[in-house]
Amino acid sequence: MSAPPYLPGHGLLTGRTAVVTAAAGAGIGGATARRLLEEGARVLISDTHARRLEESARTLAAEFGAHRVAALTCDVTDEEQVGALFARAEGLHGGLDVVVNNAGLGGTADLTEMTDDQWTRVLDTTLNGTFRCTRAALRSFRAAGRGGVVVNNASVVGWRAQRGQAHYAAAKAGVMALTRCAAVEAADYGVRVNAVAPSLAMHPHLAKVTSAELLADLTAKEAFGRYAEPWEVANVIVFLASGYSSYMTGEVVPVSSQHA
């Protein structure tokens, strides 16, 4: 089964300012930045890869206007860089409205062979990085006093076991728990915090780090017999960022067609 037609924007985020981490390239972050722009938002994209980030920003600016696209290199494992990212966001267009925490790091290793460094690198980027950016977002939203939305990128692996993914699964389960706890606290000042949990969204980086055999096996488990396009995950992120999900907070929404 092929992917459905690409949906046009409907102005769901007109006038909003958004930050998207790990937004360079053709993955979920890049697709999300594009969808936010198509919905009328102004977007600050970040990534650790400066060259790819510059290329992505240039492409988006040419299509949507330089006044709506900004970029800043940021490593979410570095608190100083996270602080600089949010300071830049607060200075754009009068404030910040939406934060999409997409940065994450995977890998494959059986637990008995996994090193401390492999475990720590995945946890520091995927879970601790989401913590740092969520904390910065909530501080910014609370100080501004005008509400806001955080959308975190989790994974169905946070619920379901997969061989060789102990570090990634633990990190994504942590993102889910962080989302729920942050949502309870942030409700006090009108901020919503939710997450998406994709199953299998194909992009060039995943194809490079995952064997063809594993990708075929994972795809076979999807009810539609195909992987998701990154923009299909981005559509759900846009929904959670928009007023259409105004009563939702602390929720983790699967973006999955996996068999029960």
Short mmCIF file of C-alpha atoms in Angstrom, two decimals:
data_model
loop_
_atom_site.label_atom_id
_atom_site.label_comp_id
_atom_site.label_asym_id
_atom_site.label_seq_id
_atom_site.Cartn_x
_atom_site.Cartn_y
_atom_site.Cartn_z
CA MET A 1 0.00 0.00 0.00
CA SER A 2 1.39 3.39 -0.99
CA ALA A 3 1.37 6.52 1.16
CA PRO A 4 -1.71 8.77 0.88
CA PRO A 5 -1.53 12.15 -0.87
CA TYR A 6 0.35 14.93 0.89
CA LEU A 7 -2.08 17.23 2.69
CA PRO A 8 -2.02 21.02 2.22
CA GLY A 9 -1.71 23.37 5.17
CA HIS A 10 -4.77 24.94 6.79
CA GLY A 11 -3.26 27.82 8.75
CA LEU A 12 -3.49 25.97 12.07
CA LEU A 13 -0.42 27.74 13.49
CA THR A 14 -0.54 31.15 11.85
CA GLY A 15 1.38 33.70 13.87
CA ARG A 16 3.03 31.14 16.16
CA THR A 17 6.78 30.79 16.71
CA ALA A 18 8.18 27.26 16.99
CA VAL A 19 11.49 25.59 17.80
CA VAL A 20 12.31 22.17 16.31
CA THR A 21 15.42 20.25 17.37
CA ALA A 22 17.29 17.87 15.04
CA ALA A 23 15.50 19.48 12.11
CA ALA A 24 18.19 19.30 9.42
CA GLY A 25 17.74 16.74 6.68
CA ALA A 26 14.90 14.49 5.56
CA GLY A 27 13.78 12.90 8.84
CA ILE A 28 10.88 13.63 11.17
CA GLY A 29 12.42 16.89 12.39
CA GLY A 30 12.83 18.27 8.88
CA ALA A 31 9.33 17.16 7.92
CA THR A 32 7.94 18.77 11.06
CA ALA A 33 9.65 22.10 10.37
CA ARG A 34 8.16 22.10 6.88
CA ARG A 35 4.66 21.21 8.12
CA LEU A 36 4.79 23.96 10.78
CA LEU A 37 5.72 26.46 8.10
CA GLU A 38 2.93 25.20 5.85
CA GLU A 39 0.54 25.79 8.75
CA GLY A 40 1.66 29.40 9.06
CA ALA A 41 4.24 29.26 11.87
CA ARG A 42 7.62 30.95 12.07
CA VAL A 43 10.28 28.34 12.78
CA LEU A 44 13.69 28.22 14.45
CA ILE A 45 15.39 24.98 13.49
CA SER A 46 18.42 23.49 15.21
CA ASP A 47 20.76 20.54 14.73
CA THR A 48 24.29 19.47 15.59
CA HIS A 49 25.26 19.28 11.90
CA ALA A 50 26.01 22.88 10.94
CA ARG A 51 26.34 22.32 7.19
CA ARG A 52 23.12 20.33 6.87
CA LEU A 53 21.34 22.84 9.10
CA GLU A 54 22.44 25.73 6.91
CA GLU A 55 21.30 23.88 3.78
CA SER A 56 17.91 23.08 5.32
CA ALA A 57 17.40 26.66 6.48
CA ARG A 58 18.35 28.01 3.07
CA THR A 59 15.91 25.68 1.31
CA LEU A 60 13.03 26.49 3.67
CA ALA A 61 13.74 30.23 3.56
CA ALA A 62 13.66 30.21 -0.25
CA GLU A 63 10.25 28.54 -0.16
CA PHE A 64 8.57 30.20 2.81
CA GLY A 65 10.48 33.47 3.21
CA ALA A 66 13.63 34.34 5.12
CA HIS A 67 11.58 36.26 7.70
CA ARG A 68 9.90 33.00 8.79
CA VAL A 69 12.96 30.73 9.04
CA ALA A 70 15.89 30.94 11.44
CA ALA A 71 18.56 28.40 12.38
CA LEU A 72 21.01 27.86 15.22
CA THR A 73 23.39 24.97 15.79
CA CYS A 74 22.60 23.20 19.06
CA ASP A 75 23.78 20.03 20.76
CA VAL A 76 21.06 19.09 23.25
CA THR A 77 23.65 17.39 25.49
CA ASP A 78 25.18 20.83 26.16
CA GLU A 79 23.21 23.00 28.60
CA GLU A 80 24.90 26.20 27.41
CA GLN A 81 23.88 25.54 23.80
CA VAL A 82 20.33 24.71 24.85
CA GLY A 83 20.17 28.00 26.75
CA ALA A 84 21.41 29.90 23.69
CA LEU A 85 18.78 28.22 21.51
CA PHE A 86 15.91 29.26 23.75
CA ALA A 87 17.29 32.76 24.23
CA ARG A 88 17.32 33.11 20.44
CA ALA A 89 13.77 31.78 20.22
CA GLU A 90 12.50 34.20 22.84
CA GLY A 91 13.98 37.07 20.86
CA LEU A 92 12.22 36.13 17.62
CA HIS A 93 8.88 37.70 16.75
CA GLY A 94 7.95 38.58 20.31
CA GLY A 95 8.15 35.18 21.98
CA LEU A 96 7.90 31.42 21.79
CA ASP A 97 4.75 29.30 21.34
CA VAL A 98 5.68 25.74 20.32
CA VAL A 99 8.65 23.47 21.06
CA VAL A 100 9.16 20.15 19.27
CA ASN A 101 11.81 17.97 20.94
CA ASN A 102 12.88 15.67 18.15
CA ALA A 103 16.57 15.15 18.92
CA GLY A 104 17.46 11.53 19.63
CA LEU A 105 20.18 8.97 19.13
CA GLY A 106 19.80 5.25 18.48
CA GLY A 107 22.02 2.25 17.92
CA THR A 108 21.92 -1.54 18.11
CA ALA A 109 23.71 -3.73 20.65
CA ASP A 110 22.71 -6.69 22.77
CA LEU A 111 22.71 -5.78 26.44
CA THR A 112 25.53 -8.20 27.30
CA GLU A 113 27.76 -6.51 24.70
CA MET A 114 26.64 -2.93 25.31
CA THR A 115 29.29 -0.59 26.73
CA ASP A 116 28.71 2.12 29.31
CA ASP A 117 29.56 4.68 26.63
CA GLN A 118 26.93 3.31 24.22
CA TRP A 119 24.29 3.37 26.95
CA THR A 120 25.23 6.85 28.17
CA ARG A 121 25.41 8.46 24.71
CA VAL A 122 21.90 7.30 23.79
CA LEU A 123 20.42 8.26 27.15
CA ASP A 124 22.13 11.67 27.22
CA THR A 125 20.87 12.72 23.80
CA THR A 126 17.48 11.05 23.70
CA LEU A 127 16.27 11.40 27.29
CA ASN A 128 18.49 14.00 28.96
CA GLY A 129 18.39 16.22 25.87
CA THR A 130 14.60 16.12 25.89
CA PHE A 131 14.69 16.96 29.60
CA ARG A 132 16.99 19.96 29.06
CA CYS A 133 14.87 21.37 26.24
CA THR A 134 11.57 20.70 28.03
CA ARG A 135 12.89 22.43 31.14
CA ALA A 136 14.02 25.43 29.09
CA ALA A 137 10.67 25.54 27.27
CA LEU A 138 8.63 25.45 30.47
CA ARG A 139 10.75 28.15 32.08
CA SER A 140 10.26 30.33 29.00
CA PHE A 141 6.51 29.71 28.82
CA ARG A 142 6.01 30.29 32.54
CA ALA A 143 7.89 33.60 32.44
CA ALA A 144 5.97 34.81 29.39
CA GLY A 145 2.61 33.87 30.92
CA ARG A 146 0.84 33.23 27.64
CA GLY A 147 0.70 29.45 27.49
CA GLY A 148 2.57 27.25 25.05
CA VAL A 149 2.93 23.71 23.74
CA VAL A 150 5.68 21.09 23.95
CA VAL A 151 5.62 18.00 21.72
CA ASN A 152 8.20 15.30 22.41
CA ASN A 153 9.23 12.52 20.04
CA ALA A 154 9.05 9.15 21.80
CA SER A 155 8.73 5.72 20.15
CA VAL A 156 6.59 2.60 20.35
CA VAL A 157 9.83 0.90 21.44
CA GLY A 158 9.23 2.62 24.78
CA TRP A 159 6.31 0.20 25.20
CA ARG A 160 7.42 -2.82 23.16
CA ALA A 161 10.57 -4.89 23.47
CA GLN A 162 13.01 -5.08 20.57
CA ARG A 163 16.30 -6.93 20.61
CA GLY A 164 19.39 -4.75 20.69
CA GLN A 165 17.44 -1.65 21.69
CA ALA A 166 17.67 -1.64 25.51
CA HIS A 167 19.29 1.80 25.67
CA TYR A 168 16.96 3.38 23.09
CA ALA A 169 13.86 1.75 24.59
CA ALA A 170 14.81 2.89 28.09
CA ALA A 171 15.39 6.43 26.81
CA LYS A 172 12.09 6.59 24.94
CA ALA A 173 10.16 5.13 27.89
CA GLY A 174 11.79 7.87 29.93
CA VAL A 175 10.61 10.48 27.43
CA MET A 176 7.06 9.19 27.88
CA ALA A 177 7.28 9.43 31.69
CA LEU A 178 8.90 12.86 31.46
CA THR A 179 6.07 14.02 29.19
CA ARG A 180 3.39 12.93 31.65
CA CYS A 181 5.08 14.49 34.70
CA ALA A 182 5.92 17.73 32.90
CA ALA A 183 2.32 18.02 31.72
CA VAL A 184 0.96 17.87 35.26
CA GLU A 185 3.32 20.63 36.39
CA ALA A 186 2.90 22.81 33.30
CA ALA A 187 -0.89 22.77 33.50
CA ASP A 188 -0.56 25.26 36.38
CA TYR A 189 0.43 27.96 33.87
CA GLY A 190 -1.60 26.88 30.86
CA VAL A 191 1.05 24.89 28.99
CA ARG A 192 0.37 21.54 27.32
CA VAL A 193 2.98 18.75 26.98
CA ASN A 194 2.34 15.71 24.79
CA ALA A 195 4.36 13.21 22.77
CA VAL A 196 4.15 11.12 19.63
CA ALA A 197 5.33 7.52 19.51
CA PRO A 198 6.14 6.49 15.92
CA SER A 199 6.68 2.87 15.01
CA LEU A 200 8.61 2.97 11.73
CA ALA A 201 9.19 6.18 9.77
CA MET A 202 11.68 5.84 6.95
CA HIS A 203 14.37 8.42 6.31
CA PRO A 204 17.92 8.29 4.91
CA HIS A 205 19.69 8.13 8.29
CA LEU A 206 17.62 5.15 9.43
CA ALA A 207 18.43 3.31 6.21
CA LYS A 208 22.14 3.88 6.84
CA VAL A 209 22.20 2.54 10.41
CA THR A 210 19.68 -0.31 10.07
CA SER A 211 20.11 -3.52 8.10
CA ALA A 212 17.84 -4.23 5.15
CA GLU A 213 16.77 -7.46 6.85
CA LEU A 214 15.63 -5.68 10.01
CA LEU A 215 13.82 -2.97 8.04
CA ALA A 216 11.99 -5.65 6.05
CA ASP A 217 11.00 -7.44 9.26
CA LEU A 218 9.76 -4.23 10.89
CA THR A 219 7.84 -3.23 7.78
CA ALA A 220 6.13 -6.62 7.66
CA LYS A 221 4.75 -5.97 11.14
CA GLU A 222 2.93 -2.85 9.97
CA ALA A 223 -0.74 -3.44 9.15
CA PHE A 224 -0.50 -1.29 6.00
CA GLY A 225 2.54 -3.24 4.85
CA ARG A 226 4.66 -0.09 4.59
CA TYR A 227 6.60 2.31 6.77
CA ALA A 228 5.34 5.80 7.58
CA GLU A 229 6.59 8.79 5.67
CA PRO A 230 8.19 11.35 8.04
CA TRP A 231 5.49 13.88 7.13
CA GLU A 232 2.81 11.47 8.38
CA VAL A 233 4.39 11.67 11.84
CA ALA A 234 4.75 15.44 11.42
CA ASN A 235 1.00 15.69 10.77
CA VAL A 236 0.30 14.32 14.26
CA ILE A 237 2.89 16.65 15.78
CA VAL A 238 1.12 19.58 14.10
CA PHE A 239 -2.20 18.38 15.53
CA LEU A 240 -0.71 18.28 19.04
CA ALA A 241 0.83 21.72 18.54
CA SER A 242 -2.42 23.24 17.35
CA GLY A 243 -5.62 24.30 19.04
CA TYR A 244 -7.32 21.15 17.78
CA SER A 245 -5.77 19.29 20.73
CA SER A 246 -6.56 21.98 23.31
CA TYR A 247 -7.80 19.50 25.96
CA MET A 248 -4.92 17.04 25.54
CA THR A 249 -1.91 17.07 27.85
CA GLY A 250 0.30 14.31 29.25
CA GLU A 251 -0.67 12.03 26.37
CA VAL A 252 1.55 9.82 24.23
CA VAL A 253 -0.03 9.33 20.81
CA PRO A 254 1.10 6.31 18.79
CA VAL A 255 1.77 6.96 15.10
CA SER A 256 1.72 3.33 14.16
CA SER A 257 -0.03 0.72 12.06
CA GLN A 258 1.55 -2.23 13.84
CA HIS A 259 -0.50 -5.39 14.26
CA ALA A 260 -2.03 -5.80 17.73
#
